[in-house]
Amino acid sequence: MIFQAILVLFAVFASTRTLKQFRAQKVSLHWLLIWNGLWLAVIGVTLWPTSADFVAHLVGIGRGADLALYVSAVALSYAVFRLFVRQEETQRELTKLTRLMAIRDADEPK
């Protein structure tokens, strides 16, 4: 019971933080909906744990906890991939900008 209360409180906290980031225009509406959907799912599964078992059985997995772990592993792997791609793009843009600034600010040979 205490663990459930902690999870629900954390999900509510995370949802309000996401909303705050959206209002500050740091998160798009698309990501606000995705993250708040995730936090609502966390609340739902926390309050009704058998719902995860039901969904797991629909997709051919034995337990809801296993489904949650599989989905989490895939989602985290994809998130790491996206961060890697974004970091690579940023590095290329920074290199290009540095080259352009070096050329622009170069002293003429004497």
N, CA, C and O atoms as CSV, one atom per row, in Angstrom:
chain,resi,resn,atom,element,x,y,z
A,1,MET,N,N,0.818,-1.205,0.000
A,1,MET,CA,C,0.000,0.000,0.000
A,1,MET,C,C,0.857,1.263,0.000
A,1,MET,O,O,0.556,2.218,-0.716
A,2,ILE,N,N,1.926,1.271,0.802
A,2,ILE,CA,C,2.795,2.447,0.864
A,2,ILE,C,C,3.498,2.639,-0.480
A,2,ILE,O,O,3.623,3.762,-0.969
A,3,PHE,N,N,3.960,1.521,-1.080
A,3,PHE,CA,C,4.628,1.600,-2.372
A,3,PHE,C,C,3.699,2.150,-3.445
A,3,PHE,O,O,4.119,2.935,-4.295
A,4,GLN,N,N,2.442,1.738,-3.404
A,4,GLN,CA,C,1.464,2.245,-4.364
A,4,GLN,C,C,1.272,3.748,-4.193
A,4,GLN,O,O,1.213,4.485,-5.177
A,5,ALA,N,N,1.175,4.195,-2.961
A,5,ALA,CA,C,0.997,5.629,-2.697
A,5,ALA,C,C,2.205,6.423,-3.199
A,5,ALA,O,O,2.053,7.503,-3.769
A,6,ILE,N,N,3.401,5.880,-2.982
A,6,ILE,CA,C,4.615,6.566,-3.435
A,6,ILE,C,C,4.639,6.655,-4.959
A,6,ILE,O,O,4.973,7.701,-5.517
A,7,LEU,N,N,4.287,5.561,-5.632
A,7,LEU,CA,C,4.256,5.573,-7.097
A,7,LEU,C,C,3.232,6.566,-7.644
A,7,LEU,O,O,3.518,7.307,-8.585
A,8,VAL,N,N,2.051,6.576,-7.058
A,8,VAL,CA,C,1.010,7.501,-7.518
A,8,VAL,C,C,1.459,8.939,-7.284
A,8,VAL,O,O,1.301,9.784,-8.166
A,9,LEU,N,N,2.016,9.228,-6.109
A,9,LEU,CA,C,2.486,10.590,-5.826
A,9,LEU,C,C,3.607,10.993,-6.783
A,9,LEU,O,O,3.646,12.130,-7.253
A,10,PHE,N,N,4.515,10.065,-7.068
A,10,PHE,CA,C,5.591,10.388,-8.001
A,10,PHE,C,C,5.038,10.658,-9.401
A,10,PHE,O,O,5.471,11.594,-10.073
A,11,ALA,N,N,4.088,9.841,-9.835
A,11,ALA,CA,C,3.499,10.034,-11.169
A,11,ALA,C,C,2.782,11.377,-11.252
A,11,ALA,O,O,2.876,12.061,-12.272
A,12,VAL,N,N,2.078,11.760,-10.213
A,12,VAL,CA,C,1.405,13.064,-10.190
A,12,VAL,C,C,2.446,14.183,-10.224
A,12,VAL,O,O,2.291,15.164,-10.951
A,13,PHE,N,N,3.505,14.028,-9.434
A,13,PHE,CA,C,4.583,15.015,-9.418
A,13,PHE,C,C,5.212,15.142,-10.811
A,13,PHE,O,O,5.399,16.251,-11.312
A,14,ALA,N,N,5.536,14.005,-11.431
A,14,ALA,CA,C,6.154,14.024,-12.756
A,14,ALA,C,C,5.220,14.647,-13.792
A,14,ALA,O,O,5.667,15.381,-14.674
A,15,SER,N,N,3.945,14.358,-13.684
A,15,SER,CA,C,2.969,14.922,-14.614
A,15,SER,C,C,2.898,16.443,-14.466
A,15,SER,O,O,2.844,17.162,-15.463
A,16,THR,N,N,2.899,16.926,-13.239
A,16,THR,CA,C,2.857,18.382,-13.030
A,16,THR,C,C,4.138,19.051,-13.514
A,16,THR,O,O,4.100,20.170,-14.025
A,17,ARG,N,N,5.276,18.366,-13.354
A,17,ARG,CA,C,6.534,18.912,-13.864
A,17,ARG,C,C,6.512,18.988,-15.393
A,17,ARG,O,O,7.003,19.952,-15.981
A,18,THR,N,N,5.948,17.976,-16.020
A,18,THR,CA,C,5.841,17.975,-17.479
A,18,THR,C,C,4.947,19.122,-17.938
A,18,THR,O,O,5.264,19.808,-18.909
A,19,LEU,N,N,3.845,19.327,-17.250
A,19,LEU,CA,C,2.949,20.431,-17.580
A,19,LEU,C,C,3.651,21.776,-17.406
A,19,LEU,O,O,3.473,22.689,-18.213
A,20,LYS,N,N,4.438,21.885,-16.358
A,20,LYS,CA,C,5.195,23.123,-16.124
A,20,LYS,C,C,6.187,23.371,-17.262
A,20,LYS,O,O,6.335,24.506,-17.718
A,21,GLN,N,N,6.861,22.323,-17.721
A,21,GLN,CA,C,7.802,22.450,-18.832
A,21,GLN,C,C,7.075,22.835,-20.122
A,21,GLN,O,O,7.600,23.598,-20.934
A,22,PHE,N,N,5.868,22.303,-20.302
A,22,PHE,CA,C,5.074,22.666,-21.478
A,22,PHE,C,C,4.700,24.140,-21.433
A,22,PHE,O,O,4.819,24.844,-22.435
A,23,ARG,N,N,4.251,24.603,-20.284
A,23,ARG,CA,C,3.876,26.021,-20.158
A,23,ARG,C,C,5.054,26.950,-20.376
A,23,ARG,O,O,4.889,28.072,-20.854
A,24,ALA,N,N,6.264,26.476,-20.019
A,24,ALA,CA,C,7.473,27.272,-20.248
A,24,ALA,C,C,7.996,27.098,-21.670
A,24,ALA,O,O,9.058,27.616,-22.014
A,25,GLN,N,N,7.253,26.374,-22.487
A,25,GLN,CA,C,7.561,26.108,-23.893
A,25,GLN,C,C,8.893,25.369,-24.068
A,25,GLN,O,O,9.613,25.583,-25.043
A,26,LYS,N,N,9.201,24.504,-23.114
A,26,LYS,CA,C,10.393,23.661,-23.206
A,26,LYS,C,C,10.040,22.269,-23.707
A,26,LYS,O,O,10.921,21.497,-24.086
A,27,VAL,N,N,8.740,21.949,-23.709
A,27,VAL,CA,C,8.247,20.646,-24.167
A,27,VAL,C,C,7.071,20.922,-25.107
A,27,VAL,O,O,6.216,21.758,-24.815
A,28,SER,N,N,7.038,20.216,-26.226
A,28,SER,CA,C,5.946,20.410,-27.184
A,28,SER,C,C,4.678,19.705,-26.691
A,28,SER,O,O,4.723,18.883,-25.775
A,29,LEU,N,N,3.562,20.040,-27.311
A,29,LEU,CA,C,2.291,19.404,-26.964
A,29,LEU,C,C,2.371,17.895,-27.190
A,29,LEU,O,O,1.827,17.108,-26.416
A,30,HIS,N,N,3.053,17.510,-28.255
A,30,HIS,CA,C,3.234,16.091,-28.569
A,30,HIS,C,C,3.858,15.343,-27.382
A,30,HIS,O,O,3.345,14.309,-26.954
A,31,TRP,N,N,4.961,15.874,-26.860
A,31,TRP,CA,C,5.647,15.210,-25.750
A,31,TRP,C,C,4.870,15.343,-24.448
A,31,TRP,O,O,4.923,14.448,-23.606
A,32,LEU,N,N,4.156,16.437,-24.273
A,32,LEU,CA,C,3.300,16.572,-23.087
A,32,LEU,C,C,2.276,15.441,-23.053
A,32,LEU,O,O,2.065,14.818,-22.013
A,33,LEU,N,N,1.644,15.181,-24.189
A,33,LEU,CA,C,0.637,14.118,-24.248
A,33,LEU,C,C,1.262,12.738,-24.038
A,33,LEU,O,O,0.691,11.896,-23.344
A,34,ILE,N,N,2.419,12.509,-24.627
A,34,ILE,CA,C,3.083,11.213,-24.454
A,34,ILE,C,C,3.469,10.989,-22.995
A,34,ILE,O,O,3.180,9.937,-22.427
A,35,TRP,N,N,4.120,11.976,-22.393
A,35,TRP,CA,C,4.568,11.808,-21.008
A,35,TRP,C,C,3.397,11.711,-20.038
A,35,TRP,O,O,3.413,10.882,-19.129
A,36,ASN,N,N,2.384,12.551,-20.225
A,36,ASN,CA,C,1.238,12.464,-19.323
A,36,ASN,C,C,0.471,11.158,-19.528
A,36,ASN,O,O,-0.106,10.623,-18.582
A,37,GLY,N,N,0.462,10.644,-20.754
A,37,GLY,CA,C,-0.125,9.324,-20.987
A,37,GLY,C,C,0.636,8.246,-20.237
A,37,GLY,O,O,0.039,7.338,-19.657
A,38,LEU,N,N,1.960,8.353,-20.252
A,38,LEU,CA,C,2.785,7.399,-19.506
A,38,LEU,C,C,2.488,7.474,-18.013
A,38,LEU,O,O,2.317,6.445,-17.359
A,39,TRP,N,N,2.426,8.683,-17.476
A,39,TRP,CA,C,2.184,8.831,-16.031
A,39,TRP,C,C,0.779,8.372,-15.664
A,39,TRP,O,O,0.576,7.809,-14.588
A,40,LEU,N,N,-0.182,8.600,-16.532
A,40,LEU,CA,C,-1.531,8.064,-16.275
A,40,LEU,C,C,-1.541,6.537,-16.295
A,40,LEU,O,O,-2.236,5.905,-15.499
A,41,ALA,N,N,-0.770,5.951,-17.204
A,41,ALA,CA,C,-0.662,4.487,-17.254
A,41,ALA,C,C,-0.010,3.955,-15.981
A,41,ALA,O,O,-0.423,2.924,-15.452
A,42,VAL,N,N,0.997,4.652,-15.497
A,42,VAL,CA,C,1.644,4.243,-14.242
A,42,VAL,C,C,0.638,4.280,-13.100
A,42,VAL,O,O,0.578,3.357,-12.288
A,43,ILE,N,N,-0.147,5.345,-13.039
A,43,ILE,CA,C,-1.163,5.443,-11.990
A,43,ILE,C,C,-2.189,4.321,-12.140
A,43,ILE,O,O,-2.564,3.686,-11.154
A,44,GLY,N,N,-2.639,4.077,-13.359
A,44,GLY,CA,C,-3.633,3.034,-13.591
A,44,GLY,C,C,-3.136,1.655,-13.195
A,44,GLY,O,O,-3.840,0.905,-12.519
A,45,VAL,N,N,-1.928,1.323,-13.616
A,45,VAL,CA,C,-1.378,-0.003,-13.289
A,45,VAL,C,C,-1.087,-0.111,-11.800
A,45,VAL,O,O,-1.210,-1.188,-11.217
A,46,THR,N,N,-0.703,0.997,-11.184
A,46,THR,CA,C,-0.439,0.975,-9.747
A,46,THR,C,C,-1.723,0.733,-8.957
A,46,THR,O,O,-1.739,-0.049,-8.007
A,47,LEU,N,N,-2.787,1.404,-9.352
A,47,LEU,CA,C,-4.048,1.257,-8.610
A,47,LEU,C,C,-4.790,-0.025,-8.975
A,47,LEU,O,O,-5.496,-0.589,-8.139
A,48,TRP,N,N,-4.636,-0.493,-10.221
A,48,TRP,CA,C,-5.302,-1.723,-10.674
A,48,TRP,C,C,-4.268,-2.650,-11.303
A,48,TRP,O,O,-4.193,-2.742,-12.528
A,49,PRO,N,N,-3.465,-3.341,-10.487
A,49,PRO,CA,C,-2.372,-4.165,-11.010
A,49,PRO,C,C,-2.835,-5.285,-11.945
A,49,PRO,O,O,-2.076,-5.704,-12.819
A,50,THR,N,N,-4.044,-5.767,-11.779
A,50,THR,CA,C,-4.516,-6.849,-12.652
A,50,THR,C,C,-4.727,-6.373,-14.084
A,50,THR,O,O,-4.781,-7.190,-15.003
A,51,SER,N,N,-4.846,-5.058,-14.286
A,51,SER,CA,C,-5.002,-4.546,-15.649
A,51,SER,C,C,-3.752,-4.830,-16.478
A,51,SER,O,O,-3.852,-5.096,-17.676
A,52,ALA,N,N,-2.588,-4.776,-15.856
A,52,ALA,CA,C,-1.345,-5.085,-16.570
A,52,ALA,C,C,-1.309,-6.564,-16.953
A,52,ALA,O,O,-0.840,-6.916,-18.035
A,53,ASP,N,N,-1.802,-7.424,-16.070
A,53,ASP,CA,C,-1.864,-8.857,-16.396
A,53,ASP,C,C,-2.798,-9.101,-17.572
A,53,ASP,O,O,-2.502,-9.911,-18.451
A,54,PHE,N,N,-3.920,-8.401,-17.587
A,54,PHE,CA,C,-4.883,-8.553,-18.677
A,54,PHE,C,C,-4.259,-8.181,-20.016
A,54,PHE,O,O,-4.377,-8.921,-20.993
A,55,VAL,N,N,-3.597,-7.033,-20.055
A,55,VAL,CA,C,-2.953,-6.575,-21.286
A,55,VAL,C,C,-1.824,-7.529,-21.671
A,55,VAL,O,O,-1.643,-7.834,-22.850
A,56,ALA,N,N,-1.070,-7.996,-20.689
A,56,ALA,CA,C,0.031,-8.922,-20.965
A,56,ALA,C,C,-0.491,-10.202,-21.613
A,56,ALA,O,O,0.096,-10.695,-22.576
A,57,HIS,N,N,-1.570,-10.728,-21.099
A,57,HIS,CA,C,-2.147,-11.939,-21.677
A,57,HIS,C,C,-2.653,-11.705,-23.097
A,57,HIS,O,O,-2.596,-12.602,-23.939
A,58,LEU,N,N,-3.148,-10.497,-23.359
A,58,LEU,CA,C,-3.616,-10.180,-24.718
A,58,LEU,C,C,-2.489,-10.249,-25.737
A,58,LEU,O,O,-2.705,-10.646,-26.882
A,59,VAL,N,N,-1.284,-9.863,-25.320
A,59,VAL,CA,C,-0.159,-9.854,-26.250
A,59,VAL,C,C,0.716,-11.095,-26.120
A,59,VAL,O,O,1.760,-11.186,-26.767
A,60,GLY,N,N,0.304,-12.049,-25.293
A,60,GLY,CA,C,1.011,-13.321,-25.204
A,60,GLY,C,C,2.147,-13.378,-24.204
A,60,GLY,O,O,3.053,-14.201,-24.334
A,61,ILE,N,N,2.104,-12.510,-23.208
A,61,ILE,CA,C,3.123,-12.505,-22.155
A,61,ILE,C,C,2.448,-12.964,-20.862
A,61,ILE,O,O,1.290,-12.635,-20.605
A,62,GLY,N,N,3.181,-13.722,-20.058
A,62,GLY,CA,C,2.594,-14.346,-18.874
A,62,GLY,C,C,2.147,-13.388,-17.783
A,62,GLY,O,O,1.052,-13.533,-17.239
A,63,ARG,N,N,2.985,-12.408,-17.459
A,63,ARG,CA,C,2.662,-11.522,-16.336
A,63,ARG,C,C,2.746,-10.056,-16.752
A,63,ARG,O,O,3.483,-9.695,-17.670
A,64,GLY,N,N,1.982,-9.231,-16.064
A,64,GLY,CA,C,2.008,-7.796,-16.331
A,64,GLY,C,C,3.344,-7.170,-16.003
A,64,GLY,O,O,3.784,-6.244,-16.684
A,65,ALA,N,N,4.000,-7.672,-14.956
A,65,ALA,CA,C,5.315,-7.141,-14.580
A,65,ALA,C,C,6.328,-7.399,-15.690
A,65,ALA,O,O,7.165,-6.546,-15.984
A,66,ASP,N,N,6.246,-8.588,-16.309
A,66,ASP,CA,C,7.148,-8.887,-17.424
A,66,ASP,C,C,6.890,-7.946,-18.596
A,66,ASP,O,O,7.829,-7.458,-19.225
A,67,LEU,N,N,5.632,-7.698,-18.884
A,67,LEU,CA,C,5.288,-6.769,-19.962
A,67,LEU,C,C,5.866,-5.387,-19.679
A,67,LEU,O,O,6.435,-4.753,-20.567
A,68,ALA,N,N,5.721,-4.924,-18.447
A,68,ALA,CA,C,6.254,-3.611,-18.080
A,68,ALA,C,C,7.764,-3.560,-18.271
A,68,ALA,O,O,8.296,-2.561,-18.755
A,69,LEU,N,N,8.455,-4.626,-17.895
A,69,LEU,CA,C,9.910,-4.661,-18.075
A,69,LEU,C,C,10.295,-4.668,-19.552
A,69,LEU,O,O,11.226,-3.968,-19.951
A,70,TYR,N,N,9.596,-5.441,-20.356
A,70,TYR,CA,C,9.899,-5.489,-21.794
A,70,TYR,C,C,9.672,-4.131,-22.450
A,70,TYR,O,O,10.513,-3.640,-23.204
A,71,VAL,N,N,8.532,-3.540,-22.151
A,71,VAL,CA,C,8.216,-2.235,-22.738
A,71,VAL,C,C,9.227,-1.185,-22.266
A,71,VAL,O,O,9.671,-0.351,-23.054
A,72,SER,N,N,9.584,-1.228,-20.993
A,72,SER,CA,C,10.562,-0.273,-20.456
A,72,SER,C,C,11.919,-0.436,-21.123
A,72,SER,O,O,12.556,0.553,-21.486
A,73,ALA,N,N,12.364,-1.678,-21.288
A,73,ALA,CA,C,13.668,-1.919,-21.919
A,73,ALA,C,C,13.688,-1.401,-23.353
A,73,ALA,O,O,14.662,-0.781,-23.780
A,74,VAL,N,N,12.623,-1.652,-24.089
A,74,VAL,CA,C,12.553,-1.179,-25.476
A,74,VAL,C,C,12.496,0.346,-25.515
A,74,VAL,O,O,13.195,0.973,-26.310
A,75,ALA,N,N,11.672,0.939,-24.665
A,75,ALA,CA,C,11.537,2.402,-24.647
A,75,ALA,C,C,12.845,3.074,-24.250
A,75,ALA,O,O,13.238,4.070,-24.857
A,76,LEU,N,N,13.517,2.545,-23.248
A,76,LEU,CA,C,14.788,3.134,-22.831
A,76,LEU,C,C,15.864,2.965,-23.899
A,76,LEU,O,O,16.669,3.871,-24.117
A,77,SER,N,N,15.884,1.828,-24.557
A,77,SER,CA,C,16.851,1.624,-25.640
A,77,SER,C,C,16.610,2.616,-26.773
A,77,SER,O,O,17.555,3.182,-27.323
A,78,TYR,N,N,15.357,2.819,-27.113
A,78,TYR,CA,C,15.029,3.784,-28.163
A,78,TYR,C,C,15.400,5.205,-27.734
A,78,TYR,O,O,15.907,5.986,-28.539
A,79,ALA,N,N,15.147,5.535,-26.473
A,79,ALA,CA,C,15.483,6.873,-25.979
A,79,ALA,C,C,16.989,7.105,-26.039
A,79,ALA,O,O,17.430,8.187,-26.428
A,80,VAL,N,N,17.779,6.112,-25.661
A,80,VAL,CA,C,19.228,6.236,-25.734
A,80,VAL,C,C,19.661,6.416,-27.190
A,80,VAL,O,O,20.529,7.240,-27.480
A,81,PHE,N,N,19.067,5.656,-28.101
A,81,PHE,CA,C,19.374,5.797,-29.520
A,81,PHE,C,C,19.087,7.215,-30.008
A,81,PHE,O,O,19.910,7.830,-30.687
A,82,ARG,N,N,17.893,7.730,-29.647
A,82,ARG,CA,C,17.534,9.097,-30.061
A,82,ARG,C,C,18.502,10.128,-29.505
A,82,ARG,O,O,18.890,11.061,-30.208
A,83,LEU,N,N,18.894,9.965,-28.247
A,83,LEU,CA,C,19.856,10.889,-27.645
A,83,LEU,C,C,21.207,10.810,-28.345
A,83,LEU,O,O,21.864,11.831,-28.551
A,84,PHE,N,N,21.622,9.602,-28.710
A,84,PHE,CA,C,22.875,9.421,-29.427
A,84,PHE,C,C,22.835,10.127,-30.774
A,84,PHE,O,O,23.776,10.835,-31.132
A,85,VAL,N,N,21.760,9.940,-31.519
A,85,VAL,CA,C,21.624,10.579,-32.832
A,85,VAL,C,C,21.623,12.097,-32.683
A,85,VAL,O,O,22.287,12.802,-33.444
A,86,ARG,N,N,20.879,12.594,-31.705
A,86,ARG,CA,C,20.828,14.047,-31.493
A,86,ARG,C,C,22.198,14.595,-31.111
A,86,ARG,O,O,22.582,15.670,-31.572
A,87,GLN,N,N,22.931,13.881,-30.285
A,87,GLN,CA,C,24.260,14.319,-29.879
A,87,GLN,C,C,25.207,14.342,-31.077
A,87,GLN,O,O,26.019,15.258,-31.211
A,88,GLU,N,N,25.105,13.352,-31.933
A,88,GLU,CA,C,25.933,13.320,-33.145
A,88,GLU,C,C,25.597,14.501,-34.054
A,88,GLU,O,O,26.500,15.134,-34.601
A,89,GLU,N,N,24.318,14.803,-34.220
A,89,GLU,CA,C,23.908,15.943,-35.047
A,89,GLU,C,C,24.434,17.249,-34.466
A,89,GLU,O,O,24.926,18.109,-35.196
A,90,THR,N,N,24.328,17.390,-33.169
A,90,THR,CA,C,24.813,18.595,-32.500
A,90,THR,C,C,26.318,18.738,-32.684
A,90,THR,O,O,26.819,19.836,-32.927
A,91,GLN,N,N,27.030,17.635,-32.569
A,91,GLN,CA,C,28.487,17.671,-32.752
A,91,GLN,C,C,28.855,18.097,-34.173
A,91,GLN,O,O,29.775,18.894,-34.363
A,92,ARG,N,N,28.144,17.572,-35.167
A,92,ARG,CA,C,28.417,17.968,-36.554
A,92,ARG,C,C,28.109,19.448,-36.775
A,92,ARG,O,O,28.880,20.153,-37.426
A,93,GLU,N,N,26.985,19.920,-36.235
A,93,GLU,CA,C,26.632,21.333,-36.388
A,93,GLU,C,C,27.649,22.230,-35.699
A,93,GLU,O,O,28.000,23.285,-36.228
A,94,LEU,N,N,28.124,21.829,-34.535
A,94,LEU,CA,C,29.113,22.609,-33.813
A,94,LEU,C,C,30.434,22.666,-34.578
A,94,LEU,O,O,31.082,23.712,-34.628
A,95,THR,N,N,30.828,21.554,-35.165
A,95,THR,CA,C,32.045,21.520,-35.977
A,95,THR,C,C,31.912,22.446,-37.179
A,95,THR,O,O,32.831,23.202,-37.494
A,96,LYS,N,N,30.760,22.383,-37.850
A,96,LYS,CA,C,30.526,23.239,-39.019
A,96,LYS,C,C,30.549,24.711,-38.624
A,96,LYS,O,O,31.160,25.529,-39.313
A,97,LEU,N,N,29.890,25.053,-37.526
A,97,LEU,CA,C,29.861,26.434,-37.060
A,97,LEU,C,C,31.259,26.913,-36.678
A,97,LEU,O,O,31.632,28.044,-36.989
A,98,THR,N,N,32.028,26.066,-36.010
A,98,THR,CA,C,33.391,26.430,-35.624
A,98,THR,C,C,34.253,26.696,-36.849
A,98,THR,O,O,35.036,27.646,-36.867
A,99,ARG,N,N,34.111,25.860,-37.873
A,99,ARG,CA,C,34.871,26.070,-39.111
A,99,ARG,C,C,34.487,27.388,-39.771
A,99,ARG,O,O,35.350,28.153,-40.203
A,100,LEU,N,N,33.177,27.645,-39.845
A,100,LEU,CA,C,32.727,28.901,-40.470
A,100,LEU,C,C,33.233,30.114,-39.699
A,100,LEU,O,O,33.640,31.102,-40.310
A,101,MET,N,N,33.216,30.057,-38.389
A,101,MET,CA,C,33.707,31.182,-37.578
A,101,MET,C,C,35.210,31.343,-37.732
A,101,MET,O,O,35.712,32.466,-37.776
A,102,ALA,N,N,35.933,30.234,-37.815
A,102,ALA,CA,C,37.386,30.320,-37.979
A,102,ALA,C,C,37.741,30.954,-39.325
A,102,ALA,O,O,38.656,31.773,-39.416
A,103,ILE,N,N,37.008,30.567,-40.360
A,103,ILE,CA,C,37.251,31.151,-41.687
A,103,ILE,C,C,36.889,32.629,-41.688
A,103,ILE,O,O,37.633,33.449,-42.225
A,104,ARG,N,N,35.760,32.972,-41.095
A,104,ARG,CA,C,35.300,34.364,-41.064
A,104,ARG,C,C,36.263,35.246,-40.274
A,104,ARG,O,O,36.542,36.373,-40.684
A,105,ASP,N,N,36.767,34.756,-39.160
A,105,ASP,CA,C,37.596,35.565,-38.277
A,105,ASP,C,C,39.099,35.421,-38.527
A,105,ASP,O,O,39.911,35.966,-37.779
A,106,ALA,N,N,39.458,34.700,-39.560
A,106,ALA,CA,C,40.891,34.484,-39.834
A,106,ALA,C,C,41.529,35.785,-40.267
A,106,ALA,O,O,40.933,36.595,-40.978
A,107,ASP,N,N,42.751,35.961,-39.821
A,107,ASP,CA,C,43.525,37.123,-40.270
A,107,ASP,C,C,44.066,36.850,-41.664
A,107,ASP,O,O,44.422,35.722,-42.004
A,108,GLU,N,N,44.117,37.899,-42.451
A,108,GLU,CA,C,44.670,37.736,-43.782
A,108,GLU,C,C,46.191,37.558,-43.679
A,108,GLU,O,O,46.848,38.176,-42.841
A,109,PRO,N,N,46.732,36.697,-44.551
A,109,PRO,CA,C,48.194,36.488,-44.523
A,109,PRO,C,C,48.925,37.772,-44.909
A,109,PRO,O,O,48.460,38.560,-45.733
A,110,LYS,N,N,50.068,37.946,-44.293
A,110,LYS,CA,C,50.852,39.180,-44.553
A,110,LYS,C,C,51.984,38.918,-45.491
A,110,LYS,O,O,52.739,39.833,-45.818
